mmCIF file of C-alpha atoms in Angstrom:
data_model
loop_
_atom_site.group_PDB
_atom_site.id
_atom_site.type_symbol
_atom_site.label_atom_id
_atom_site.label_comp_id
_atom_site.label_asym_id
_atom_site.label_seq_id
_atom_site.Cartn_x
_atom_site.Cartn_y
_atom_site.Cartn_z
ATOM 1 C CA PRO P 128 0.000 0.000 0.000
ATOM 2 C CA GLY P 129 1.095 3.587 -0.650
ATOM 3 C CA PHE P 130 4.029 2.776 -2.916
ATOM 4 C CA GLY P 131 4.033 6.290 -4.360
ATOM 5 C CA MET P 132 4.669 7.824 -0.918
ATOM 6 C CA THR P 133 7.571 5.613 0.066
ATOM 7 C CA GLU P 134 11.038 6.920 0.914
ATOM 8 C CA ARG P 135 14.524 5.530 0.815
ATOM 9 C CA VAL P 136 15.794 5.121 4.381
ATOM 10 C CA SER P 137 19.391 4.451 5.355
ATOM 11 C CA GLY P 138 19.862 0.887 6.589
ATOM 12 C CA SER P 139 16.773 -0.514 4.868
ATOM 13 C CA PRO P 140 17.039 -2.301 1.508
ATOM 14 C CA TYR P 141 13.369 -1.574 0.851
ATOM 15 C CA PRO P 142 11.368 1.577 0.173
ATOM 16 C CA VAL P 143 9.750 2.635 3.460
ATOM 17 C CA LEU P 144 6.232 4.000 3.938
ATOM 18 C CA LYS P 145 6.615 6.402 6.871
ATOM 19 C CA ARG P 146 3.025 7.272 7.752
ATOM 20 C CA GLU P 147 1.063 7.292 10.996
ATOM 21 C CA THR P 148 -1.974 5.101 11.533
ATOM 22 C CA LYS P 149 -4.581 7.650 10.420
ATOM 23 C CA GLU P 150 -2.725 8.463 7.199
ATOM 24 C CA LEU P 151 -2.087 4.790 6.518
ATOM 25 C CA ALA P 152 -5.791 4.015 6.954
ATOM 26 C CA GLU P 153 -6.566 6.546 4.224
ATOM 27 C CA VAL P 154 -3.941 5.015 1.946
ATOM 28 C CA MET P 155 -5.362 1.538 2.535
ATOM 29 C CA TYR P 156 -8.989 2.559 1.976
ATOM 30 C CA PRO P 157 -9.047 1.485 -1.722
ATOM 31 C CA PHE P 158 -7.799 -1.985 -0.757
ATOM 32 C CA ASN P 159 -10.417 -2.343 1.966
ATOM 33 C CA GLU P 160 -13.156 -1.199 -0.417
ATOM 34 C CA ALA P 161 -11.911 -3.627 -3.082
ATOM 35 C CA ILE P 162 -12.221 -6.447 -0.544
ATOM 36 C CA ASN P 163 -15.742 -5.304 0.296
ATOM 37 C CA GLN P 164 -16.521 -5.565 -3.423
ATOM 38 C CA GLU P 165 -15.150 -9.154 -3.384
ATOM 39 C CA ILE P 166 -12.060 -8.596 -5.489
ATOM 40 C CA PRO P 167 -10.527 -12.053 -6.100
ATOM 41 C CA GLY P 168 -6.877 -11.165 -5.544
ATOM 42 C CA LEU P 169 -4.411 -8.619 -4.163
ATOM 43 C CA MET P 170 -0.682 -8.052 -4.661
ATOM 44 C CA VAL P 171 1.616 -7.079 -1.795
ATOM 45 C CA ALA P 172 4.746 -5.057 -2.548
ATOM 46 C CA HIS P 173 8.313 -5.247 -1.289
ATOM 47 C CA ILE P 174 8.035 -2.107 0.856
ATOM 48 C CA ALA P 175 8.432 -1.723 4.611
ATOM 49 C CA VAL P 176 5.538 -0.313 6.644
ATOM 50 C CA PRO P 177 6.930 0.421 10.150
ATOM 51 C CA VAL P 178 3.595 1.445 11.668
ATOM 52 C CA ILE P 179 2.356 -2.097 10.986
ATOM 53 C CA ASP P 180 5.575 -4.095 11.241
ATOM 54 C CA ASP P 181 8.544 -2.441 12.954
ATOM 55 C CA ALA P 182 11.133 -4.763 11.392
ATOM 56 C CA LYS P 183 12.724 -2.445 8.843
ATOM 57 C CA ASP P 184 14.209 -5.432 7.022
ATOM 58 C CA ARG P 185 10.809 -7.118 6.596
ATOM 59 C CA PRO P 186 8.748 -5.873 3.649
ATOM 60 C CA ALA P 187 4.970 -6.074 3.380
ATOM 61 C CA SER P 188 5.336 -9.129 1.140
ATOM 62 C CA MET P 189 6.808 -11.045 4.109
ATOM 63 C CA SER P 190 4.798 -9.465 6.906
ATOM 64 C CA SER P 191 2.278 -11.723 8.640
ATOM 65 C CA ALA P 192 1.108 -8.605 10.498
ATOM 66 C CA LEU P 193 -0.133 -7.133 7.221
ATOM 67 C CA ILE P 194 -1.104 -10.260 5.296
ATOM 68 C CA THR P 195 -2.580 -12.467 8.009
ATOM 69 C CA THR P 196 -3.592 -10.145 10.847
ATOM 70 C CA ILE P 197 -4.969 -7.252 8.795
ATOM 71 C CA LEU P 198 -5.976 -8.649 5.396
ATOM 72 C CA ARG P 199 -7.174 -12.064 6.557
ATOM 73 C CA ASP P 200 -8.295 -11.653 10.164
ATOM 74 C CA ARG P 201 -9.449 -8.035 10.437
ATOM 75 C CA TRP P 202 -10.734 -7.446 6.920
ATOM 76 C CA GLY P 203 -11.908 -10.992 6.269
ATOM 77 C CA PHE P 204 -10.180 -11.331 2.898
ATOM 78 C CA ASP P 205 -10.234 -14.913 1.650
ATOM 79 C CA GLY P 206 -9.037 -14.265 -1.883
ATOM 80 C CA VAL P 207 -5.598 -14.853 -3.362
ATOM 81 C CA VAL P 208 -2.627 -12.820 -2.120
ATOM 82 C CA VAL P 209 0.435 -12.733 -4.378
ATOM 83 C CA THR P 210 3.791 -11.027 -4.037
ATOM 84 C CA ASP P 211 5.352 -8.616 -6.450
ATOM 85 C CA ASP P 212 8.221 -10.070 -8.531
ATOM 86 C CA VAL P 213 10.648 -11.830 -6.171
ATOM 87 C CA GLY P 214 13.385 -11.249 -8.735
ATOM 88 C CA PHE P 215 13.774 -8.016 -6.758
ATOM 89 C CA PHE P 216 15.691 -10.030 -4.154
ATOM 90 C CA GLU P 217 18.419 -10.974 -6.609
ATOM 91 C CA ASN P 218 19.990 -7.626 -5.678
ATOM 92 C CA VAL P 219 19.164 -7.470 -1.949
ATOM 93 C CA PRO P 220 22.018 -8.425 0.434
ATOM 94 C CA GLY P 221 21.354 -11.297 2.829
ATOM 95 C CA ILE P 222 18.420 -12.829 0.974
ATOM 96 C CA ASN P 223 17.659 -14.390 -2.396
ATOM 97 C CA PRO P 224 14.482 -15.134 -4.387
ATOM 98 C CA SER P 225 14.194 -18.676 -3.007
ATOM 99 C CA GLU P 226 14.261 -17.556 0.600
ATOM 100 C CA ALA P 227 11.929 -14.664 -0.242
ATOM 101 C CA VAL P 228 9.338 -17.069 -1.667
ATOM 102 C CA VAL P 229 9.442 -19.315 1.413
ATOM 103 C CA ARG P 230 9.144 -16.395 3.821
ATOM 104 C CA SER P 231 6.312 -14.825 1.845
ATOM 105 C CA LEU P 232 4.309 -18.043 1.841
ATOM 106 C CA MET P 233 4.956 -18.494 5.543
ATOM 107 C CA ALA P 234 3.664 -14.975 6.147
ATOM 108 C CA GLY P 235 0.373 -15.816 4.438
ATOM 109 C CA CYS P 236 0.848 -15.206 0.719
ATOM 110 C CA ASP P 237 -0.664 -17.785 -1.592
ATOM 111 C CA ALA P 238 1.762 -17.393 -4.480
ATOM 112 C CA ALA P 239 4.834 -15.472 -5.573
ATOM 113 C CA ILE P 240 5.494 -13.900 -8.939
ATOM 114 C CA TYR P 241 8.931 -14.747 -10.358
ATOM 115 C CA LEU P 242 9.589 -13.300 -13.784
ATOM 116 C CA ASN P 243 12.883 -15.131 -14.169
ATOM 117 C CA THR P 244 12.192 -17.909 -16.698
ATOM 118 C CA ASP P 245 15.533 -19.654 -16.214
ATOM 119 C CA ARG P 246 14.835 -23.304 -15.413
ATOM 120 C CA ALA P 247 17.661 -23.585 -12.880
ATOM 121 C CA ALA P 248 16.443 -20.533 -10.989
ATOM 122 C CA ILE P 249 12.913 -21.922 -10.821
ATOM 123 C CA MET P 250 14.151 -25.321 -9.636
ATOM 124 C CA THR P 251 16.145 -23.614 -6.867
ATOM 125 C CA VAL P 252 12.901 -22.103 -5.585
ATOM 126 C CA CYS P 253 11.192 -25.515 -5.754
ATOM 127 C CA ASP P 254 14.049 -27.082 -3.789
ATOM 128 C CA ALA P 255 13.782 -24.383 -1.115
ATOM 129 C CA LEU P 256 10.049 -25.022 -0.739
ATOM 130 C CA ARG P 257 10.591 -28.784 -0.571
ATOM 131 C CA THR P 258 13.192 -28.309 2.175
ATOM 132 C CA ALA P 259 10.881 -25.987 4.140
ATOM 133 C CA VAL P 260 8.035 -28.505 3.959
ATOM 134 C CA THR P 261 10.316 -31.366 5.033
ATOM 135 C CA ASN P 262 11.623 -29.355 8.003
ATOM 136 C CA ASP P 263 8.063 -28.441 8.975
ATOM 137 C CA VAL P 264 6.970 -32.080 9.122
ATOM 138 C CA ARG P 265 10.200 -33.268 10.734
ATOM 139 C CA ASN P 266 9.681 -30.783 13.551
ATOM 140 C CA GLY P 267 6.198 -32.146 14.146
ATOM 141 C CA ASP P 268 4.597 -28.886 13.046
ATOM 142 C CA SER P 269 2.189 -28.906 10.126
ATOM 143 C CA LEU P 270 1.366 -25.179 10.153
ATOM 144 C CA PHE P 271 3.256 -24.428 6.940
ATOM 145 C CA VAL P 272 1.871 -27.500 5.183
ATOM 146 C CA ASP P 273 -1.675 -26.603 6.249
ATOM 147 C CA GLN P 274 -1.145 -23.073 5.003
ATOM 148 C CA LEU P 275 0.077 -24.289 1.616
ATOM 149 C CA LEU P 276 -2.975 -26.531 1.264
ATOM 150 C CA LYS P 277 -5.271 -23.559 1.951
ATOM 151 C CA SER P 278 -3.336 -21.524 -0.608
ATOM 152 C CA ALA P 279 -3.712 -24.290 -3.180
ATOM 153 C CA ALA P 280 -7.477 -24.285 -2.602
ATOM 154 C CA ARG P 281 -7.649 -20.496 -3.086
ATOM 155 C CA LEU P 282 -5.607 -20.691 -6.290
ATOM 156 C CA ASP P 283 -7.795 -23.505 -7.640
ATOM 157 C CA ALA P 284 -10.906 -21.459 -6.885
ATOM 158 C CA LEU P 285 -9.465 -18.424 -8.674
ATOM 159 C CA THR P 286 -8.503 -20.548 -11.678
ATOM 160 C CA GLN P 287 -12.034 -21.911 -11.956
ATOM 161 C CA LYS P 288 -13.490 -18.415 -11.588
ATOM 162 C CA LEU P 289 -11.350 -17.083 -14.430
ATOM 163 C CA GLN P 290 -12.172 -20.040 -16.642
ATOM 164 C CA VAL P 291 -15.917 -19.758 -16.062
ATOM 165 C CA GLU P 292 -16.378 -15.983 -16.020
ATOM 166 C CA HIS P 293 -13.747 -14.976 -18.555
ATOM 167 C CA ARG P 294 -13.301 -18.196 -20.526
ATOM 168 C CA LEU P 295 -9.565 -18.112 -19.944
ATOM 169 C CA LYS P 296 -7.742 -21.335 -20.663
ATOM 170 C CA GLY P 297 -4.513 -21.803 -18.768
ATOM 171 C CA GLN P 298 -1.602 -23.498 -20.476
ATOM 172 C CA GLY P 299 -0.751 -25.476 -17.363
ATOM 173 C CA LEU P 300 2.677 -26.198 -15.987
ATOM 174 C CA PRO P 301 5.604 -26.807 -18.349
ATOM 175 C CA GLU P 302 6.695 -30.385 -18.881
ATOM 176 C CA PHE P 303 9.922 -31.461 -17.181
ATOM 177 C CA ASP P 304 12.034 -34.553 -17.511
ATOM 178 C CA THR P 305 10.943 -36.061 -14.204
ATOM 179 C CA ALA P 306 8.264 -35.414 -11.607
ATOM 180 C CA ALA P 307 10.947 -34.723 -9.009
ATOM 181 C CA ASP P 308 12.590 -32.093 -11.197
ATOM 182 C CA SER P 309 9.330 -30.309 -11.813
ATOM 183 C CA GLY P 310 8.886 -29.650 -8.118
ATOM 184 C CA LYS P 311 5.454 -31.273 -8.455
ATOM 185 C CA ALA P 312 6.499 -33.882 -5.934
ATOM 186 C CA ALA P 313 6.735 -31.181 -3.281
ATOM 187 C CA THR P 314 3.117 -30.124 -3.690
ATOM 188 C CA ASP P 315 1.658 -33.565 -4.432
ATOM 189 C CA SER P 316 3.139 -34.961 -1.245
ATOM 190 C CA LEU P 317 1.909 -32.235 1.104
ATOM 191 C CA GLU P 318 -1.080 -34.253 2.258
ATOM 192 C CA THR P 319 0.733 -37.580 2.440
ATOM 193 C CA GLN P 320 3.730 -36.205 4.341
ATOM 194 C CA THR P 321 1.537 -35.211 7.271
ATOM 195 C CA GLU P 322 0.349 -38.820 7.550
ATOM 196 C CA GLU P 323 3.746 -40.493 7.326
ATOM 197 C CA THR P 324 5.654 -41.373 10.458
ATOM 198 C CA ASP P 325 9.032 -41.435 8.745
ATOM 199 C CA VAL P 326 9.831 -38.071 7.227
ATOM 200 C CA PRO P 327 11.887 -38.253 4.027
ATOM 201 C CA THR P 328 15.139 -36.388 4.077
ATOM 202 C CA PRO P 329 16.582 -34.569 1.064
ATOM 203 C CA SER P 330 18.798 -36.877 -0.960
ATOM 204 C CA ASP P 331 21.424 -34.195 -1.343
ATOM 205 C CA ASP P 332 22.705 -32.614 1.875
ATOM 206 C CA SER P 333 23.694 -29.539 -0.071
ATOM 207 C CA SER P 334 20.133 -28.773 -1.252
ATOM 208 C CA ALA P 335 19.521 -26.271 1.519
ATOM 209 C CA GLU P 336 22.749 -24.482 0.779
ATOM 210 C CA GLU P 337 22.018 -24.357 -2.947
ATOM 211 C CA SER P 338 18.519 -23.023 -2.348
ATOM 212 C CA GLY P 339 19.857 -20.164 -0.284
ATOM 213 C CA THR P 340 18.136 -21.195 2.973
ATOM 214 C CA HIS P 341 21.055 -21.145 5.372
ATOM 215 C CA GLU P 342 18.926 -22.200 8.333
ATOM 216 C CA PRO P 343 15.404 -23.599 8.795
ATOM 217 C CA LEU P 344 12.887 -20.849 8.230
ATOM 218 C CA THR P 345 10.171 -20.573 10.854
ATOM 219 C CA PRO P 346 7.025 -18.489 10.832
ATOM 220 C CA GLN P 347 7.306 -15.096 12.488
ATOM 221 C CA SER P 348 6.825 -15.327 16.232
ATOM 222 C CA SER P 349 4.048 -12.763 16.259
ATOM 223 C CA SER P 350 1.669 -11.515 13.641
ATOM 224 C CA THR P 351 0.329 -8.672 15.756
ATOM 225 C CA PRO P 352 0.704 -5.261 14.151
ATOM 226 C CA VAL P 353 2.757 -2.647 15.941
ATOM 227 C CA VAL P 354 -0.218 -0.315 16.162
ATOM 228 C CA ASP P 355 -2.986 -1.098 18.650
ATOM 229 C CA GLU P 356 -5.614 0.883 16.783
ATOM 230 C CA GLU P 357 -7.832 -0.784 14.223
ATOM 231 C CA LEU P 358 -6.730 0.062 10.711
ATOM 232 C CA THR P 359 -10.229 0.881 9.599
ATOM 233 C CA PRO P 360 -10.121 3.052 6.485
ATOM 234 C CA PRO P 361 -12.355 6.119 6.636
ATOM 235 C CA ALA P 362 -15.460 6.474 4.550
ATOM 236 C CA PRO P 363 -14.912 8.137 1.174
ATOM 237 C CA PRO P 364 -15.529 11.893 1.039
ATOM 238 C CA ALA P 365 -19.060 12.969 0.183
ATOM 239 C CA ALA P 366 -19.632 13.940 -3.409
ATOM 240 C CA PRO P 367 -19.947 17.720 -3.936
#
C-alpha cells in the first residue's frame, strides 16, 4: 500500500512507507473497499511499513502482520494474495528469491510472482520449498503445510473463476524430464507427508545451501501489528 509515498531510508534495503496510523488508513482505503466488493486477488509489494511491522528489514510481502492479521483476520479477505516479482531479491544483500518465496508463503501469501524464466532458478525455488516442507513435518509442526494446502485451494478457486467468467484457458505447468525435477512432488506430497511417520530427508545434503536457505525458516513469532488501533479506512468523502 502507498508505494508512491515511500522513501529511501538508510539501513533498509526496501522503500519505506513512513506514515502514521490515520494516514495509513486513508492510503489503505481502496484496498479495503476492493475487498468489500469481493475482489478475487491482491498483490503485496516489497516495501516496509513500520507502523504495521517495525522490522525495517521485513517488507509487506513477508509481513504476517499485514497479510494475516490485517488482510485475513481483520478485513476478512479470503481471496488470493500474491507477491510482487521476487526477482527483486536478486539484488538485496542477505536474501535471495528462493528464501523470499518461502518467507512470503509463511507470512500468508498464496503465491509469488517470479519473472525469471531460467529453469535452474525456478528449480532452486522448488528445492527451497521442498526443504521448508520437510523441516516443517520433521519438527512435528504442520502449520506451513496446512497453510500451503489452503493456498492451493484459493488458487484452484481463482482458476475456476477465471475459466468460467472470462473463458480463460490456462496453459498449465511446463513439462519437465521427471516429476521430481518439476517440483510437483513437493506439492503432491503435502497431504501424504503429514500422515507419514518417517519423514523423508533430502537426498542431497547440499540442497539447503544451494537453495539459499542457510537455516530452517520458521514463521514469524508474532503476527500482531505494531499499532494497537484498528486500521479501519475512513469512509470516502461525500460527493460535492
